[in-house]
Amino acid sequence: MTEKILILDFGSQYTQLIARAVREANVYCEIQPYHKPVNYEAGLKGIILSGSPFSVNDEKAPVVDVAAMNAQLPVLGVCYGAQLTAKLYGGRVEKSDKREYGRAYMVKQQDDSLLAGISDRSQVWMSHSDSIKELPEGFEILATTDSIPVAAFRKSQQVGKSESQKENSGLSDFPLYGFQFHPEVYHSTEGKTLIKNFLYNTCGCSGDWTPAHFISETVSNLKQQIGDKKVIMALSGGVDSTVAAVLISKAVGKNLFGIFVDNGVLRKDEFAQVIETYKVLDLNVKGVDAREHFYTKLAGKTDPEEKRKIIGNTFIEVFDQEAHKLTDISFLGQGTIYPDVIESVSVHGPSQTIKSHHNVGGLPDTMKLDLVEPLRFLFKDEVRRVGVELGIPHDLLFRHPFPGPGLAIRILGEVTEEKVTLLQNADAIYINGLKQHGLYDKVWQAGTILLPVKSVGVMGDERTYEFTVALRAVTSVDGMTADWAHLPYEFLAHISNEIINNVKGINRVVYDISSKPPATIEWE
């Protein structure tokens, strides 16, 4: 039985960071919208209430029954969660005289197991315009900051129960805490320790959430879910689909039928390399060379969105054709990961439109298959850790993100086989150069873009009129924001020379120094 922490989401931009901090402490957790009823299942060890863009005094502010939860489990409120707790128990929450955004310094006022190992004065990250002006009766201040009187608090046992309840139940309420700040963010320098203290000291977690534990439990569940039935899966050569396929394969063996499509816009030699990797991993995968079909569909198309749709729709078409060559398929395997699931759920009610994150990009209605998604509760970094435990090659697990439409959106304008070859060769020089100079793992994503621009050049005694490529490299945590990577000038000069000297048809190389926002990582 896996221990679990439940995080109730009130719409905070930081909720996923709480989950990451809990998982990093080797404790399993799940995020669910605040309005979904809590299932007090075996193994549930505690509840964390997230922040929110709302004020607790807003007319339509989200509310949960904190006392009912705390009667069964330890509860920790973060920012809005702390303010909601204070208000529901009879405290006073009002607009601050001085709003706190950014760095502040928490000063301990008394010892508590929640603050074990925390400095007397430590940096925390604030993001609120309301403050707890007055704590409810029976609550105690644990820490303050220079600007607000209540930075952290706890509830004494039995607060909120009637005398008869206290006498007849024979049970005390569980610990209840609140932080006005956000311990989950990077700038709360000892925030991870605070969260660990809640998990271990308050909730009594044992920290059994490890990649090995996940693999054994997931394979067991997959065997139970699938039995002796067959699974089909579209593989991309990426991290998520590969790790998901290996897990499914461990459960059903050759009853997994993988399909890897060469759409003509993969990286240089990628199709052959990935197929070889799948053989080493003993995956039952069929490679499909559909390059000419994709090129025909893309002919004359220059609009980025139209190219994306053509790539996606043509992939579904090819995958569907291959799927119909098989018989008695019951399940579709997919590499859906947890951020995809979270983004598909609104904290304000059931999602109206589920985002399409799947490898297939959307199932044809004629394919009546049940889904198998073994990674749907893992973050990207956890997927990689599981992949390491499974023995998947490092180069595959830790390669940069690559867009679903592939090089089609790194070729500005019409996609042709000639342009794909040019870009593949230039990009291979760039990416291999990053690896050889120890820079590949220092950037989040890098790639080469073929511009619809030709310029005059001189090579030897000859005048040339050839294409220009732009090199792109960014640093990021999650791709939501990104800064251009400050690669050494000497390296860029070396790569420029290598591309121009070795790729006939390119005579100019530029480097993109735009950040996101306002630019995007990809050019299309």
PDB file of N, CA, C and O in Angstrom, residues 65 67-72 89 155 157-174:
ATOM      1  N   ASP A  65     -14.163  22.268   3.734  1.00  0.00           N
ATOM      2  CA  ASP A  65     -14.390  22.071   5.160  1.00  0.00           C
ATOM      3  C   ASP A  65     -13.089  21.599   5.803  1.00  0.00           C
ATOM      4  O   ASP A  65     -12.826  20.402   5.910  1.00  0.00           O
ATOM      5  N   ALA A  67     -12.093  21.783   8.904  1.00  0.00           N
ATOM      6  CA  ALA A  67     -12.271  21.085  10.182  1.00  0.00           C
ATOM      7  C   ALA A  67     -12.596  19.608   9.970  1.00  0.00           C
ATOM      8  O   ALA A  67     -12.088  18.740  10.683  1.00  0.00           O
ATOM      9  N   ALA A  68     -13.429  19.319   8.965  1.00  0.00           N
ATOM     10  CA  ALA A  68     -13.785  17.921   8.689  1.00  0.00           C
ATOM     11  C   ALA A  68     -12.556  17.137   8.238  1.00  0.00           C
ATOM     12  O   ALA A  68     -12.365  15.973   8.612  1.00  0.00           O
ATOM     13  N   MET A  69     -11.729  17.768   7.420  1.00  0.00           N
ATOM     14  CA  MET A  69     -10.499  17.106   6.977  1.00  0.00           C
ATOM     15  C   MET A  69      -9.550  16.878   8.152  1.00  0.00           C
ATOM     16  O   MET A  69      -8.966  15.808   8.315  1.00  0.00           O
ATOM     17  N   ASN A  70      -9.424  17.928   8.982  1.00  0.00           N
ATOM     18  CA  ASN A  70      -8.469  17.854  10.089  1.00  0.00           C
ATOM     19  C   ASN A  70      -8.922  16.886  11.175  1.00  0.00           C
ATOM     20  O   ASN A  70      -8.104  16.412  11.973  1.00  0.00           O
ATOM     21  N   ALA A  71     -10.195  16.558  11.191  1.00  0.00           N
ATOM     22  CA  ALA A  71     -10.679  15.551  12.138  1.00  0.00           C
ATOM     23  C   ALA A  71     -10.152  14.167  11.787  1.00  0.00           C
ATOM     24  O   ALA A  71     -10.147  13.266  12.629  1.00  0.00           O
ATOM     25  N   GLN A  72      -9.692  14.001  10.533  1.00  0.00           N
ATOM     26  CA  GLN A  72      -9.228  12.686  10.097  1.00  0.00           C
ATOM     27  C   GLN A  72      -7.747  12.630   9.760  1.00  0.00           C
ATOM     28  O   GLN A  72      -7.137  11.555   9.800  1.00  0.00           O
ATOM     29  N   TYR A  89     -11.970  29.097  11.096  1.00  0.00           N
ATOM     30  CA  TYR A  89     -11.942  28.821  12.539  1.00  0.00           C
ATOM     31  C   TYR A  89     -12.250  30.052  13.383  1.00  0.00           C
ATOM     32  O   TYR A  89     -12.200  29.994  14.606  1.00  0.00           O
ATOM     33  N   LYS A 155      -2.465  24.971  15.261  1.00  0.00           N
ATOM     34  CA  LYS A 155      -3.676  24.875  16.076  1.00  0.00           C
ATOM     35  C   LYS A 155      -3.426  23.942  17.243  1.00  0.00           C
ATOM     36  O   LYS A 155      -2.820  22.878  17.079  1.00  0.00           O
ATOM     37  N   GLN A 157      -4.552  21.162  19.993  1.00  0.00           N
ATOM     38  CA  GLN A 157      -5.431  20.002  19.875  1.00  0.00           C
ATOM     39  C   GLN A 157      -6.833  20.339  20.371  1.00  0.00           C
ATOM     40  O   GLN A 157      -7.016  21.137  21.313  1.00  0.00           O
ATOM     41  N   GLN A 158      -7.810  19.739  19.709  1.00  0.00           N
ATOM     42  CA  GLN A 158      -9.218  19.772  20.129  1.00  0.00           C
ATOM     43  C   GLN A 158      -9.936  21.078  19.816  1.00  0.00           C
ATOM     44  O   GLN A 158     -11.121  21.203  20.104  1.00  0.00           O
ATOM     45  N   VAL A 159      -9.260  22.067  19.237  1.00  0.00           N
ATOM     46  CA  VAL A 159      -9.945  23.309  18.888  1.00  0.00           C
ATOM     47  C   VAL A 159     -11.021  23.021  17.857  1.00  0.00           C
ATOM     48  O   VAL A 159     -10.820  22.283  16.899  1.00  0.00           O
ATOM     49  N   GLY A 160     -12.208  23.610  18.060  1.00  0.00           N
ATOM     50  CA  GLY A 160     -13.280  23.450  17.095  1.00  0.00           C
ATOM     51  C   GLY A 160     -14.245  22.329  17.438  1.00  0.00           C
ATOM     52  O   GLY A 160     -15.273  22.174  16.799  1.00  0.00           O
ATOM     53  N   LYS A 161     -13.933  21.532  18.464  1.00  0.00           N
ATOM     54  CA  LYS A 161     -14.854  20.463  18.868  1.00  0.00           C
ATOM     55  C   LYS A 161     -15.648  20.911  20.096  1.00  0.00           C
ATOM     56  O   LYS A 161     -15.142  21.631  20.959  1.00  0.00           O
ATOM     57  N   SER A 162     -16.885  20.463  20.161  1.00  0.00           N
ATOM     58  CA  SER A 162     -17.686  20.730  21.353  1.00  0.00           C
ATOM     59  C   SER A 162     -17.174  19.865  22.495  1.00  0.00           C
ATOM     60  O   SER A 162     -16.455  18.888  22.282  1.00  0.00           O
ATOM     61  N   GLU A 163     -17.560  20.223  23.732  1.00  0.00           N
ATOM     62  CA  GLU A 163     -17.108  19.447  24.884  1.00  0.00           C
ATOM     63  C   GLU A 163     -17.588  18.006  24.797  1.00  0.00           C
ATOM     64  O   GLU A 163     -16.866  17.079  25.129  1.00  0.00           O
ATOM     65  N   SER A 164     -18.836  17.809  24.327  1.00  0.00           N
ATOM     66  CA  SER A 164     -19.364  16.443  24.236  1.00  0.00           C
ATOM     67  C   SER A 164     -18.615  15.634  23.188  1.00  0.00           C
ATOM     68  O   SER A 164     -18.350  14.442  23.365  1.00  0.00           O
ATOM     69  N   GLN A 165     -18.242  16.287  22.082  1.00  0.00           N
ATOM     70  CA  GLN A 165     -17.468  15.599  21.057  1.00  0.00           C
ATOM     71  C   GLN A 165     -16.116  15.161  21.605  1.00  0.00           C
ATOM     72  O   GLN A 165     -15.655  14.054  21.355  1.00  0.00           O
ATOM     73  N   LYS A 166     -15.488  16.067  22.354  1.00  0.00           N
ATOM     74  CA  LYS A 166     -14.177  15.748  22.905  1.00  0.00           C
ATOM     75  C   LYS A 166     -14.261  14.565  23.863  1.00  0.00           C
ATOM     76  O   LYS A 166     -13.405  13.683  23.877  1.00  0.00           O
ATOM     77  N   GLU A 167     -15.329  14.555  24.697  1.00  0.00           N
ATOM     78  CA  GLU A 167     -15.458  13.511  25.706  1.00  0.00           C
ATOM     79  C   GLU A 167     -15.853  12.175  25.090  1.00  0.00           C
ATOM     80  O   GLU A 167     -15.367  11.122  25.490  1.00  0.00           O
ATOM     81  N   ASN A 168     -16.743  12.220  24.063  1.00  0.00           N
ATOM     82  CA  ASN A 168     -17.303  10.984  23.530  1.00  0.00           C
ATOM     83  C   ASN A 168     -16.470  10.355  22.426  1.00  0.00           C
ATOM     84  O   ASN A 168     -16.495   9.141  22.242  1.00  0.00           O
ATOM     85  N   SER A 169     -15.757  11.170  21.684  1.00  0.00           N
ATOM     86  CA  SER A 169     -15.039  10.613  20.543  1.00  0.00           C
ATOM     87  C   SER A 169     -13.804   9.841  20.960  1.00  0.00           C
ATOM     88  O   SER A 169     -13.426   8.862  20.332  1.00  0.00           O
ATOM     89  N   GLY A 170     -13.204  10.283  22.055  1.00  0.00           N
ATOM     90  CA  GLY A 170     -11.968   9.641  22.465  1.00  0.00           C
ATOM     91  C   GLY A 170     -10.817   9.946  21.519  1.00  0.00           C
ATOM     92  O   GLY A 170      -9.750   9.362  21.626  1.00  0.00           O
ATOM     93  N   LEU A 171     -11.027  10.843  20.569  1.00  0.00           N
ATOM     94  CA  LEU A 171     -10.008  11.165  19.566  1.00  0.00           C
ATOM     95  C   LEU A 171      -9.706  12.655  19.589  1.00  0.00           C
ATOM     96  O   LEU A 171     -10.597  13.480  19.820  1.00  0.00           O
ATOM     97  N   SER A 172      -8.478  12.997  19.325  1.00  0.00           N
ATOM     98  CA  SER A 172      -8.085  14.387  19.146  1.00  0.00           C
ATOM     99  C   SER A 172      -8.058  14.711  17.668  1.00  0.00           C
ATOM    100  O   SER A 172      -7.883  13.825  16.840  1.00  0.00           O
ATOM    101  N   ASP A 173      -8.223  15.996  17.344  1.00  0.00           N
ATOM    102  CA  ASP A 173      -7.944  16.415  15.976  1.00  0.00           C
ATOM    103  C   ASP A 173      -6.469  16.189  15.689  1.00  0.00           C
ATOM    104  O   ASP A 173      -5.635  16.159  16.593  1.00  0.00           O
ATOM    105  N   PHE A 174      -6.152  16.060  14.403  1.00  0.00           N
ATOM    106  CA  PHE A 174      -4.761  15.914  13.997  1.00  0.00           C
ATOM    107  C   PHE A 174      -4.106  17.298  13.927  1.00  0.00           C
ATOM    108  O   PHE A 174      -4.793  18.321  13.979  1.00  0.00           O
TER     109      PHE A 174
END
